[in-house]
Amino acid sequence: MYVPPYRNEPADDAEEFEVTAICQSGQKISALQENAWNFIRDKFAEVEASLRRKLFVNHMKGYRGFVDECVPDLSEFDLEEWDEIKDAIPWDTPAAVDAMFELISIGLLDQGLDDCGFSYFNFNSGWDEEHGISVLMHRNHVLAAGGISEFSNLGDEVIPHIKSIQRYDLDDGDLSLLED
């Protein structure tokens, strides 16, 4: 059943979120991390558009799975509850992202491509209240999605981890690191 996306306890003010630099190589923020943060600030509209695309894809997977697999087996009580909320959100439109996801933190990794570190965005999710979703990006390109903070402690294994995810979950619009 749908659960509002505030299980992972965001800041009291919905406009606030944490930004964390994961410094595997030392105690100082690296140039890769600075470049990633500067890109996010300078090109926020592009970053947001890519994030919203990936979140909508994730949302539609959750929604279709729920409607196809769960709704037919709902008890009478749960079906009544679903009937009460099913028209509250425009489920099959990109506007559903606003209702189903809430940004709680941004992470900056000291691993990356070119001269820019990877960044990840952690969201509470109405479809996965326990784990949320984390979207890993390079500049304004989505690389992968996983559970909250999945990408925070990978160190040198971040690129192999991205490739592993992309072998089974690469959506249109994602930047592939897989060899052709």
Short mmCIF file of C-alpha atoms in Angstrom, two decimals:
data_model
loop_
_atom_site.label_atom_id
_atom_site.label_comp_id
_atom_site.label_asym_id
_atom_site.label_seq_id
_atom_site.Cartn_x
_atom_site.Cartn_y
_atom_site.Cartn_z
CA MET A 1 0.00 0.00 0.00
CA TYR A 2 1.10 3.58 -0.61
CA VAL A 3 2.96 5.18 2.28
CA PRO A 4 3.84 8.89 2.35
CA PRO A 5 7.55 9.41 1.68
CA TYR A 6 8.74 10.62 5.07
CA ARG A 7 9.82 7.39 6.70
CA ASN A 8 13.54 8.24 6.62
CA GLU A 9 13.01 11.43 8.63
CA PRO A 10 14.12 14.41 6.53
CA ALA A 11 14.96 17.75 8.08
CA ASP A 12 12.07 19.55 9.78
CA ASP A 13 11.96 22.09 6.96
CA ALA A 14 11.08 20.33 3.69
CA GLU A 15 13.29 22.82 1.85
CA GLU A 16 16.38 21.68 3.75
CA PHE A 17 18.59 18.69 3.00
CA GLU A 18 22.09 17.57 3.88
CA VAL A 19 25.08 17.76 1.55
CA THR A 20 27.89 15.35 2.40
CA ALA A 21 31.33 14.97 0.83
CA ILE A 22 32.54 11.38 1.11
CA CYS A 23 36.33 11.76 1.38
CA GLN A 24 37.84 8.32 0.80
CA SER A 25 41.21 9.83 -0.12
CA GLY A 26 41.69 12.03 2.94
CA GLN A 27 40.11 14.66 5.15
CA LYS A 28 39.79 17.43 2.57
CA ILE A 29 37.18 17.94 -0.08
CA SER A 30 38.74 17.00 -3.41
CA ALA A 31 38.71 18.98 -6.64
CA LEU A 32 36.40 16.29 -8.06
CA GLN A 33 33.88 16.97 -5.30
CA GLU A 34 34.15 20.74 -5.68
CA ASN A 35 33.61 20.42 -9.43
CA ALA A 36 30.58 18.18 -8.87
CA TRP A 37 29.04 20.65 -6.40
CA ASN A 38 29.74 23.62 -8.67
CA PHE A 39 28.13 21.78 -11.58
CA ILE A 40 25.03 21.00 -9.52
CA ARG A 41 24.70 24.64 -8.46
CA ASP A 42 25.42 26.10 -11.90
CA LYS A 43 23.33 23.62 -13.92
CA PHE A 44 20.63 22.79 -11.41
CA ALA A 45 17.80 22.87 -13.98
CA GLU A 46 19.57 20.22 -16.09
CA VAL A 47 20.38 18.09 -13.05
CA GLU A 48 16.79 18.37 -11.81
CA ALA A 49 15.37 17.39 -15.21
CA SER A 50 17.52 14.24 -15.29
CA LEU A 51 16.61 13.37 -11.71
CA ARG A 52 12.91 13.86 -12.37
CA ARG A 53 13.13 11.61 -15.46
CA LYS A 54 14.77 8.81 -13.46
CA LEU A 55 12.40 9.21 -10.53
CA PHE A 56 9.41 9.04 -12.87
CA VAL A 57 10.75 5.84 -14.43
CA ASN A 58 11.23 4.40 -10.94
CA HIS A 59 7.76 5.56 -9.93
CA MET A 60 6.11 3.96 -12.96
CA LYS A 61 7.83 0.64 -12.23
CA GLY A 62 6.47 0.77 -8.68
CA TYR A 63 3.02 1.91 -9.76
CA ARG A 64 2.65 -0.70 -12.52
CA GLY A 65 3.88 -3.43 -10.20
CA PHE A 66 1.42 -2.35 -7.53
CA VAL A 67 -1.56 -2.12 -9.90
CA ASP A 68 -0.75 -5.35 -11.77
CA GLU A 69 0.43 -7.52 -8.89
CA CYS A 70 -1.01 -6.14 -5.65
CA VAL A 71 -4.37 -4.52 -6.39
CA PRO A 72 -5.99 -7.75 -7.66
CA ASP A 73 -5.12 -9.46 -4.37
CA LEU A 74 -6.07 -6.65 -1.98
CA SER A 75 -8.46 -7.44 0.81
CA GLU A 76 -11.78 -5.63 0.81
CA PHE A 77 -10.46 -3.27 3.51
CA ASP A 78 -7.25 -2.48 1.58
CA LEU A 79 -9.19 -2.09 -1.66
CA GLU A 80 -11.42 0.50 0.01
CA GLU A 81 -8.29 2.32 1.22
CA TRP A 82 -6.82 2.21 -2.31
CA ASP A 83 -10.10 3.53 -3.74
CA GLU A 84 -9.86 6.49 -1.34
CA ILE A 85 -6.36 7.52 -2.43
CA LYS A 86 -6.08 6.36 -6.04
CA ASP A 87 -7.40 9.67 -7.39
CA ALA A 88 -5.34 11.83 -5.01
CA ILE A 89 -2.21 11.68 -7.19
CA PRO A 90 -1.89 11.84 -10.98
CA TRP A 91 -0.17 8.42 -10.86
CA ASP A 92 0.70 8.05 -14.54
CA THR A 93 2.09 11.55 -15.11
CA PRO A 94 5.46 13.12 -14.22
CA ALA A 95 3.63 15.23 -11.61
CA ALA A 96 3.49 12.09 -9.45
CA VAL A 97 7.20 12.61 -8.70
CA ASP A 98 6.34 15.59 -6.50
CA ALA A 99 3.98 13.51 -4.38
CA MET A 100 6.03 10.31 -4.24
CA PHE A 101 9.62 11.51 -3.65
CA GLU A 102 11.31 13.90 -1.25
CA LEU A 103 14.99 14.91 -1.43
CA ILE A 104 16.70 14.31 1.89
CA SER A 105 20.41 14.52 1.04
CA ILE A 106 23.09 14.94 -1.61
CA GLY A 107 26.42 13.13 -1.52
CA LEU A 108 29.59 14.08 -3.36
CA LEU A 109 32.09 11.30 -4.09
CA ASP A 110 35.80 11.72 -4.67
CA GLN A 111 35.53 9.26 -7.54
CA GLY A 112 34.32 10.35 -10.95
CA LEU A 113 34.90 10.75 -14.64
CA ASP A 114 36.80 13.47 -16.42
CA ASP A 115 37.39 16.21 -13.87
CA CYS A 116 34.06 15.90 -12.08
CA GLY A 117 33.14 13.66 -9.17
CA PHE A 118 30.01 11.56 -8.99
CA SER A 119 27.09 12.87 -6.97
CA TYR A 120 24.17 10.99 -5.53
CA PHE A 121 20.76 12.23 -4.47
CA ASN A 122 18.87 10.42 -1.71
CA PHE A 123 15.08 10.52 -1.71
CA ASN A 124 12.37 9.20 0.52
CA SER A 125 9.98 7.24 -1.66
CA GLY A 126 6.34 6.36 -1.31
CA TRP A 127 7.05 3.03 -3.05
CA ASP A 128 9.93 1.95 -0.86
CA GLU A 129 9.43 3.50 2.54
CA GLU A 130 12.18 1.45 4.16
CA HIS A 131 15.00 1.97 1.66
CA GLY A 132 14.08 5.05 -0.37
CA ILE A 133 16.01 5.63 -3.58
CA SER A 134 19.44 7.00 -4.34
CA VAL A 135 20.23 8.29 -7.84
CA LEU A 136 23.90 8.40 -8.85
CA MET A 137 24.93 10.99 -11.42
CA HIS A 138 27.91 12.32 -13.33
CA ARG A 139 27.25 15.98 -14.04
CA ASN A 140 23.66 15.98 -15.33
CA HIS A 141 23.68 12.33 -16.48
CA VAL A 142 22.04 9.57 -14.46
CA LEU A 143 24.27 6.52 -14.06
CA ALA A 144 22.28 4.27 -11.73
CA ALA A 145 19.69 4.08 -8.99
CA GLY A 146 19.64 2.01 -5.83
CA GLY A 147 18.70 2.13 -2.16
CA ILE A 148 19.43 5.19 -0.01
CA SER A 149 23.17 5.76 0.42
CA GLU A 150 23.99 2.68 -1.66
CA PHE A 151 26.76 4.61 -3.39
CA SER A 152 28.29 6.34 -0.37
CA ASN A 153 30.97 3.85 0.67
CA LEU A 154 32.06 2.12 -2.52
CA GLY A 155 35.44 3.84 -2.85
CA ASP A 156 37.32 2.49 -5.87
CA GLU A 157 34.50 0.02 -6.55
CA VAL A 158 31.99 2.66 -7.62
CA ILE A 159 32.50 2.19 -11.38
CA PRO A 160 32.30 -1.64 -11.23
CA HIS A 161 29.16 -1.23 -9.09
CA ILE A 162 27.61 1.13 -11.64
CA LYS A 163 28.33 -1.36 -14.44
CA SER A 164 26.85 -4.18 -12.39
CA ILE A 165 23.61 -2.24 -11.93
CA GLN A 166 23.53 -1.13 -15.57
CA ARG A 167 23.66 -4.77 -16.75
CA TYR A 168 20.12 -5.28 -15.42
CA ASP A 169 18.73 -1.76 -14.96
CA LEU A 170 19.64 0.79 -17.63
CA ASP A 171 16.81 3.09 -18.62
CA ASP A 172 16.49 5.30 -21.69
CA GLY A 173 18.32 8.52 -20.91
CA ASP A 174 20.85 6.95 -18.50
CA LEU A 175 24.55 7.35 -19.31
CA SER A 176 25.90 3.87 -19.97
CA LEU A 177 29.39 2.91 -18.82
CA LEU A 178 29.05 -0.52 -20.42
CA GLU A 179 31.22 -1.34 -23.39
CA ASP A 180 29.30 -1.82 -26.62
#
